[in-house]
PDB file of C-alpha atoms in Angstrom:
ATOM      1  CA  UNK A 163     -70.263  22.629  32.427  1.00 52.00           C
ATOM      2  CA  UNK A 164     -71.324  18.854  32.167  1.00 53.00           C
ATOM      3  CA  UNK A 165     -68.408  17.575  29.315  1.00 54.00           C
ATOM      4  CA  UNK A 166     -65.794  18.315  31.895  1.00 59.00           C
ATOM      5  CA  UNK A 167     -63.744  15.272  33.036  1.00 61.00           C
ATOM      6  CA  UNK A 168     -61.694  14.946  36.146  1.00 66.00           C
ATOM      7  CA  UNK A 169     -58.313  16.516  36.358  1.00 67.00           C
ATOM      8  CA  UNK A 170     -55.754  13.997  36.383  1.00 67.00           C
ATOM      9  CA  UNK A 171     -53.093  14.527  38.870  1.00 66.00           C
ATOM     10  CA  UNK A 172     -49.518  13.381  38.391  1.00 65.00           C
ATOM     11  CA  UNK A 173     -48.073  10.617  40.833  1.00 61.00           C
ATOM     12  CA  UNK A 174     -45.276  12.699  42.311  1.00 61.00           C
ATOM     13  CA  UNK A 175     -41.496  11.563  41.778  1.00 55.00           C
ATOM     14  CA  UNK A 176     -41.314   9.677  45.610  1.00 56.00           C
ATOM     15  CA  UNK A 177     -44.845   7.309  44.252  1.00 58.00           C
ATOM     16  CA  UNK A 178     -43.041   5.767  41.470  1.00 56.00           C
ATOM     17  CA  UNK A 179     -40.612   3.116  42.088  1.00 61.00           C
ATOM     18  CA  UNK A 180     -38.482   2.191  39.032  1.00 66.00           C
ATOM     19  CA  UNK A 181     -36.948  -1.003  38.619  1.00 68.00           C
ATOM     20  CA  UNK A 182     -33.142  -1.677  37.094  1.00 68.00           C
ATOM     21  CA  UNK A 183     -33.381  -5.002  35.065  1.00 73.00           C
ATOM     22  CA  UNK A 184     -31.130  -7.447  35.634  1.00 72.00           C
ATOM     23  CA  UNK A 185     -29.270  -7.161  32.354  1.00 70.00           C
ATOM     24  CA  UNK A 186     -28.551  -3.454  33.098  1.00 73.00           C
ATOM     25  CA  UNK A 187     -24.990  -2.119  32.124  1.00 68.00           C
ATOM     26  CA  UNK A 188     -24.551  -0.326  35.289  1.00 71.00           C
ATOM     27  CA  UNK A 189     -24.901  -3.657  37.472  1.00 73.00           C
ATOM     28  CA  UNK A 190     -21.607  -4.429  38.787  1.00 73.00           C
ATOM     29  CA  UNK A 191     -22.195  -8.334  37.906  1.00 77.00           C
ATOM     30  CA  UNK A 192     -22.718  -7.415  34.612  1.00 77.00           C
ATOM     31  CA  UNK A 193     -20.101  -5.605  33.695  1.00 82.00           C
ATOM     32  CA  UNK A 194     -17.659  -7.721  35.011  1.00 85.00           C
ATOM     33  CA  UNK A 195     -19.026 -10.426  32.765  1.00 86.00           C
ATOM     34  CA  UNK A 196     -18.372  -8.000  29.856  1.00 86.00           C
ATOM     35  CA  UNK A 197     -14.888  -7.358  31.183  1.00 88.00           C
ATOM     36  CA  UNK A 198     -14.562 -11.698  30.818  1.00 89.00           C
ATOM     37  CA  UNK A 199     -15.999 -12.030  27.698  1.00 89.00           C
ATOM     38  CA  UNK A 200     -13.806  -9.039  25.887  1.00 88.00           C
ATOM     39  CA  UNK A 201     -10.746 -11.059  27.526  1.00 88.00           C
ATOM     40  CA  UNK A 202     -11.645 -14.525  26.106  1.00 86.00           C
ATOM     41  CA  UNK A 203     -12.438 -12.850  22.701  1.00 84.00           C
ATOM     42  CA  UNK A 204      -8.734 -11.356  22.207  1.00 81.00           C
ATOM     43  CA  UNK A 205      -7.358 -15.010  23.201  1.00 79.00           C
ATOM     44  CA  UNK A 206     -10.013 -16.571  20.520  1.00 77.00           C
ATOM     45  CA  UNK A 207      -8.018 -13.907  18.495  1.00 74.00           C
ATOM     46  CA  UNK A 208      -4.982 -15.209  16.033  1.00 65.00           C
ATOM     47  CA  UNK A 209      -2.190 -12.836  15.451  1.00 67.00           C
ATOM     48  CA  UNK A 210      -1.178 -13.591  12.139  1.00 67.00           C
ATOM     49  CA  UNK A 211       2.730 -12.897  11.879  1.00 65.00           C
ATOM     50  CA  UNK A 212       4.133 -12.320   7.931  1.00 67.00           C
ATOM     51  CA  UNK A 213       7.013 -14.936   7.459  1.00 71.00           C
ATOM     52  CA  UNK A 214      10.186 -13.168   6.447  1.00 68.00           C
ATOM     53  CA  UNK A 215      11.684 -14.240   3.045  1.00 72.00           C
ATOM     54  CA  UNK A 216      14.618 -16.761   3.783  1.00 71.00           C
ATOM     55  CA  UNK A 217      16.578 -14.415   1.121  1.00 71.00           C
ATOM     56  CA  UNK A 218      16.358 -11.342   3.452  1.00 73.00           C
ATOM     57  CA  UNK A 219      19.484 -10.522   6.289  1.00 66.00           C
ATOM     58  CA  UNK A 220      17.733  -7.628   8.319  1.00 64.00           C
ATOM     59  CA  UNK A 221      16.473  -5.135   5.925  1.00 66.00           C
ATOM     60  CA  UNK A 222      19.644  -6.934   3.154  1.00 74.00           C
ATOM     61  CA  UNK A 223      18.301  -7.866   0.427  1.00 79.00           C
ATOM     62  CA  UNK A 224      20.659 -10.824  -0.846  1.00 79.00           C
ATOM     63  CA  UNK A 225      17.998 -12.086  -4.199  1.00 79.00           C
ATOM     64  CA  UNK A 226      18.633  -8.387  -5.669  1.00 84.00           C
ATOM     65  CA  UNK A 227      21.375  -9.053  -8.351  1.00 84.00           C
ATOM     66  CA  UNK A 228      22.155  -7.963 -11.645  1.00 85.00           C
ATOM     67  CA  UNK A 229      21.014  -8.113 -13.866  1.00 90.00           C
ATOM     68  CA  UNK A 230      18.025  -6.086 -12.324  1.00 92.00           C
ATOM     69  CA  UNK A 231      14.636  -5.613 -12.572  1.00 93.00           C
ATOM     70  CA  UNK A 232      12.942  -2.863 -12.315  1.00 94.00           C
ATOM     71  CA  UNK A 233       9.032  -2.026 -11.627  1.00 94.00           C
ATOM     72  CA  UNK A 234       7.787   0.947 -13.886  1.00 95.00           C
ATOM     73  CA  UNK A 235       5.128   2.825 -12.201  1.00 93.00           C
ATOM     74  CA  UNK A 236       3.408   5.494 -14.515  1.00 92.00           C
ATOM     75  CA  UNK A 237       4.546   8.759 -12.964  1.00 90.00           C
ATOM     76  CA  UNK A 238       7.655   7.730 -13.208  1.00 94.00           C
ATOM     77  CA  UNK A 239       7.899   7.353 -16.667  1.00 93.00           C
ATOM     78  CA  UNK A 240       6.047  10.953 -17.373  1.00 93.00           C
ATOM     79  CA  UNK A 241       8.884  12.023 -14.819  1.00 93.00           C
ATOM     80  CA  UNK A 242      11.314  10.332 -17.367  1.00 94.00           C
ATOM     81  CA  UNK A 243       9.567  11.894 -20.696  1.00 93.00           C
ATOM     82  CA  UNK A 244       9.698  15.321 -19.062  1.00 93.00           C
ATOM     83  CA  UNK A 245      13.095  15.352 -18.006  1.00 93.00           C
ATOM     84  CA  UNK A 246      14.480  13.678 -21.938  1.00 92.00           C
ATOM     85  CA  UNK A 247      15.673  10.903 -20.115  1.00 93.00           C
ATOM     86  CA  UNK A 248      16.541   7.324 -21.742  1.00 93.00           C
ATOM     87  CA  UNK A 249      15.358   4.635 -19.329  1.00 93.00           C
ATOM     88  CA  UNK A 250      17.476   1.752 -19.891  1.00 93.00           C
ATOM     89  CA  UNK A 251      20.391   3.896 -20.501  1.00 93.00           C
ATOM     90  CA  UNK A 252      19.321   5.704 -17.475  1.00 93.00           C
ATOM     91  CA  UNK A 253      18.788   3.023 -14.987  1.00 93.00           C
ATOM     92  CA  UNK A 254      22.473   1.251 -16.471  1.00 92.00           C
ATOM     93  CA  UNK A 255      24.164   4.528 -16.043  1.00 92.00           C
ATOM     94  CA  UNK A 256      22.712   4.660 -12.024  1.00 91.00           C
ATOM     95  CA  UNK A 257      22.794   1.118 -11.212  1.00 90.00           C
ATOM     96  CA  UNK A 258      26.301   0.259 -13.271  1.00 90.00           C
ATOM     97  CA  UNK A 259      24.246  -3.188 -14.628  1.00 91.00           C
ATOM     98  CA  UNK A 260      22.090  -4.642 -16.775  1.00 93.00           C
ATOM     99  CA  UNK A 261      18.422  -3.552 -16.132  1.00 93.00           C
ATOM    100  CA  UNK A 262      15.325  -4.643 -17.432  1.00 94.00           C
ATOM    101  CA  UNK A 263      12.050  -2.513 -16.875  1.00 95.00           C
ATOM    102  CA  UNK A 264       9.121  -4.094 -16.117  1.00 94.00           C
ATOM    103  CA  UNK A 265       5.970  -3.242 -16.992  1.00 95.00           C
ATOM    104  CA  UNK A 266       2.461  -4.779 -15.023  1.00 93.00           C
ATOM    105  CA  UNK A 267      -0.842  -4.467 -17.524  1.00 91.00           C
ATOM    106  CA  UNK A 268      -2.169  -2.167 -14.166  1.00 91.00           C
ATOM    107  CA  UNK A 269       0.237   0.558 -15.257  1.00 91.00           C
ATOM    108  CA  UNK A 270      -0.384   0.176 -19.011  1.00 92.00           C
ATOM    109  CA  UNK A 271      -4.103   0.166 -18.372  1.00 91.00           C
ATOM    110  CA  UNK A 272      -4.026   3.836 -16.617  1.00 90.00           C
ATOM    111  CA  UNK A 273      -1.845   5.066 -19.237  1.00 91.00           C
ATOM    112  CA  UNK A 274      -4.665   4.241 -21.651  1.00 91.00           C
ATOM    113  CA  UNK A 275      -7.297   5.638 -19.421  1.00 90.00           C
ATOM    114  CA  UNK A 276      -5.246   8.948 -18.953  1.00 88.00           C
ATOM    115  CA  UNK A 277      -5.752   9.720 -22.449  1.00 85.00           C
ATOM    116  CA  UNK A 278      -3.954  11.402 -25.147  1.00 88.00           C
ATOM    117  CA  UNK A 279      -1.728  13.667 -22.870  1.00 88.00           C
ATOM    118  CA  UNK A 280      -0.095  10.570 -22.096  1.00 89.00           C
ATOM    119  CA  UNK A 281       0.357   8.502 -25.534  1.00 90.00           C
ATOM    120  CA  UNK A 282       4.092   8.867 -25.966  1.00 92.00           C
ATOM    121  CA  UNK A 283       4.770   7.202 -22.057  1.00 92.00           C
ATOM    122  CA  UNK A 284       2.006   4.423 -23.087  1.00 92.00           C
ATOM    123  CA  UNK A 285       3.910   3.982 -26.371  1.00 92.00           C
ATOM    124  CA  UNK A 286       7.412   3.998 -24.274  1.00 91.00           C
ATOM    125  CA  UNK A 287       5.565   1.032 -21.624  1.00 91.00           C
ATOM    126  CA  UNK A 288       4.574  -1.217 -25.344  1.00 91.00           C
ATOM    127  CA  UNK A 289       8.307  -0.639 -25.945  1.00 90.00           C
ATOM    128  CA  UNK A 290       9.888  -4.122 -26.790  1.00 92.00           C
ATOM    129  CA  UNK A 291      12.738  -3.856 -24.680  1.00 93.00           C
ATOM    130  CA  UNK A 292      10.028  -3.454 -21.371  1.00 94.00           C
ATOM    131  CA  UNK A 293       9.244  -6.723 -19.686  1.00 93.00           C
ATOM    132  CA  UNK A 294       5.386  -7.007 -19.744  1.00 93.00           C
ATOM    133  CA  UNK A 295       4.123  -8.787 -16.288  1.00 92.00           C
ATOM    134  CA  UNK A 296       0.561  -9.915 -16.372  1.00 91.00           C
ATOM    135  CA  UNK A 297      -2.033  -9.302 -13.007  1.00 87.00           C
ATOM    136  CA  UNK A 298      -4.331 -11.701 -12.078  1.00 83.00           C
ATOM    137  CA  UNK A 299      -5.890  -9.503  -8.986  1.00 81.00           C
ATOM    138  CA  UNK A 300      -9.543  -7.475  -9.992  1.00 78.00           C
ATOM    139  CA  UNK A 301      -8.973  -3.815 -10.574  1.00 76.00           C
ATOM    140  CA  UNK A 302      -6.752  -1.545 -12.119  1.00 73.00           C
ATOM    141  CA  UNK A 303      -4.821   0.652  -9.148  1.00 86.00           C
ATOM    142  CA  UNK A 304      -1.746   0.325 -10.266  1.00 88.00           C
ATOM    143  CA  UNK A 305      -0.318   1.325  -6.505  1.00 90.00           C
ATOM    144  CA  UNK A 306      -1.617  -1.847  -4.837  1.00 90.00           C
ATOM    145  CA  UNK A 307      -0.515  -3.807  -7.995  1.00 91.00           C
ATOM    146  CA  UNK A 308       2.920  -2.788  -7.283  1.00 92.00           C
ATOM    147  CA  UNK A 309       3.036  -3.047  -3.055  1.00 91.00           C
ATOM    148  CA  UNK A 310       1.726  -6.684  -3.488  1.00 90.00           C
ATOM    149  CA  UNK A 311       4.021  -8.104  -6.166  1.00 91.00           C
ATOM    150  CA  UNK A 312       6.763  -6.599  -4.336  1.00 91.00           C
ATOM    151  CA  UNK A 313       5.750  -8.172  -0.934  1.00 89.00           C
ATOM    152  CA  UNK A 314       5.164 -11.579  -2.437  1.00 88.00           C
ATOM    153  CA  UNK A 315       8.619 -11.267  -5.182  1.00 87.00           C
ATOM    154  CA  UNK A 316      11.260  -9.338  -3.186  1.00 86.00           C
ATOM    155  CA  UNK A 317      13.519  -8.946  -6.452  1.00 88.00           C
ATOM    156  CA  UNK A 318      12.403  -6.162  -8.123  1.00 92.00           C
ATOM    157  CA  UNK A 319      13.398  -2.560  -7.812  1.00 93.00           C
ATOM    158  CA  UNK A 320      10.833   0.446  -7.449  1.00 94.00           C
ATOM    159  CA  UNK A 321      10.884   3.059 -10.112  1.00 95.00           C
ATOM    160  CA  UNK A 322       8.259   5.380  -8.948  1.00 94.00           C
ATOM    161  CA  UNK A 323       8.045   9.572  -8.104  1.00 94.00           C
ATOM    162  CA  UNK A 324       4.702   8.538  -6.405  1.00 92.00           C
ATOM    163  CA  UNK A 325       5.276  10.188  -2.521  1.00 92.00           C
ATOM    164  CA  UNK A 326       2.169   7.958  -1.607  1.00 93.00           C
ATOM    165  CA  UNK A 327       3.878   4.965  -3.601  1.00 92.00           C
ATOM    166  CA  UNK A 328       6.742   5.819  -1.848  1.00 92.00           C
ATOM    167  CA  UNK A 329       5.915   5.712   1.716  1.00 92.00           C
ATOM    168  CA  UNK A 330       4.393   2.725   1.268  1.00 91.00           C
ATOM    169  CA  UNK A 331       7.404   0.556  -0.199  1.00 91.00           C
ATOM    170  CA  UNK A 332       9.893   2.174   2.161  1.00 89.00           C
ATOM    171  CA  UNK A 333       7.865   0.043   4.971  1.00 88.00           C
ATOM    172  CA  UNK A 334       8.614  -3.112   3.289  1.00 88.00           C
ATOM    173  CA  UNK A 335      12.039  -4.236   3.726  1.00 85.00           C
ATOM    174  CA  UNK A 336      14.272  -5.622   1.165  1.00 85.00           C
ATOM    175  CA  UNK A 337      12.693  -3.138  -1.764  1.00 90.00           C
ATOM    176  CA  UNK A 338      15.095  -0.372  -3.368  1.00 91.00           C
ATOM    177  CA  UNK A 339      13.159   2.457  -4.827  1.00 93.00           C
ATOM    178  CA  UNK A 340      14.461   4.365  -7.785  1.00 94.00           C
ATOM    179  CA  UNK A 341      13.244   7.907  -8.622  1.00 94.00           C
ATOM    180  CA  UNK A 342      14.050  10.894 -11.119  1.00 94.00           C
ATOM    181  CA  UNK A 343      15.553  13.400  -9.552  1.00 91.00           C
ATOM    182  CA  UNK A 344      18.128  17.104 -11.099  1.00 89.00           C
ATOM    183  CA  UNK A 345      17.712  15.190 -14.610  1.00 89.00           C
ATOM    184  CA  UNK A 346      19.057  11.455 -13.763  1.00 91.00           C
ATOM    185  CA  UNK A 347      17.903   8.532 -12.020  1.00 93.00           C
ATOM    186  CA  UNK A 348      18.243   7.653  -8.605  1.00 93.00           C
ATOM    187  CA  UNK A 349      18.282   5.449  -6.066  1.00 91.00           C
ATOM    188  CA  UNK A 350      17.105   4.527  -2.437  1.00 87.00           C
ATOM    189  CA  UNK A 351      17.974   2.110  -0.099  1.00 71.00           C
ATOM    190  CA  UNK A 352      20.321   0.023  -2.350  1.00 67.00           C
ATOM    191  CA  UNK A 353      22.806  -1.484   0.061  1.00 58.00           C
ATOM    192  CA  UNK A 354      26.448  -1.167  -1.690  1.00 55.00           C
ATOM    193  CA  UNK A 355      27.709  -4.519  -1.107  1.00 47.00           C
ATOM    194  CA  UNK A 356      25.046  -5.295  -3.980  1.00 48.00           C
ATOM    195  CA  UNK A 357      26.363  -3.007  -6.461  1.00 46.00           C
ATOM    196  CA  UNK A 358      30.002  -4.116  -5.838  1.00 43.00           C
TER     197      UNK A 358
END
């Protein structure tokens, strides 16, 4: 048959030579150049190290002071609402001061988004008495609002049932957290020479 070609044989392994190029990983050279390089990076590196306030001995907070104030976070007020709790009474009759709530517009915002299910709490936040802070961040997460004004202002107290809220101000030091717990408000990591 005429249209046949030739068969092509394949060069066998031992024929074909191959070539590593010079900017191979597995080259010792190179790799030791790698090893350099990551080294000189971490020195470019600055470790930024978070000044502690001037107002802080250890984890003693001395700017907390009555009269206090106190951080509302939303749970905590549902927890309050549920419970038939007064909250200035409330945090007066745990803390044995004056106390002031605070309210940031993060909190009142996701009140209003929750809805209906949660008007009386949004009506307790507009609440005259309630000290109304206003954010300047982007966003409403009223979580982050809280863990950064209380990094940058350590003189507030936490009022949160939030375990995720929770965790994360216990890592700061210098912030007391408050929380509803069998029908009455307490408190966390409120050294006593304060209260004295």
């Amino acid at each position: 048959y005429s249209g046949m070609g030739k068969a092509k044989r394949a060069k066998k392994f031992g024929d074909v030579k191959k070539l590593i190029s010079k900017k191979d990983d597995r080259l010792k050279a190179n790799q030791v150049k790698q090893a350099k390089a990551q080294i000189e990076a971490k020195k470019k590196e600055t470790n930024v190290v978070q000044k502690a306030p001037s107002h802080l001995f250890f984890n003693h907070n001395t700017a907390l002071g009555p009269p206090y104030r106190v951080l509302v976070d939303t749970n905590f007020l549902n927890f309050a609402i549920k419970n038939k709790l007064e909250i200035v009474k409330g945090m007066m009759d745990c803390l044995y001061a004056k106390c002031i709530p605070c309210v940031t517009e993060c909190v009142i915002a996701e009140l209003e988004k929750l809805g209906q299910q949660y008007r009386l709490a949004l009506r307790l936040a507009k609440d005259p008495r309630f000290e109304r802070l206003k954010c300047t961040h982007s966003g409403t997460y009223a979580d982050d609002c809280l863990c950064e004004r209380v990094t940058q202002h350590r003189c507030f107290i936490v009022a949160t049932n939030d375990k995720d809220l929770k965790r994360r101000i216990r890592k700061i030091p210098g912030v007391p957290i408050m929380y509803v717990g069998n029908h009455k408000f307490k408190i966390e990591q409120l050294p006593e020479s304060v209260t004295i």
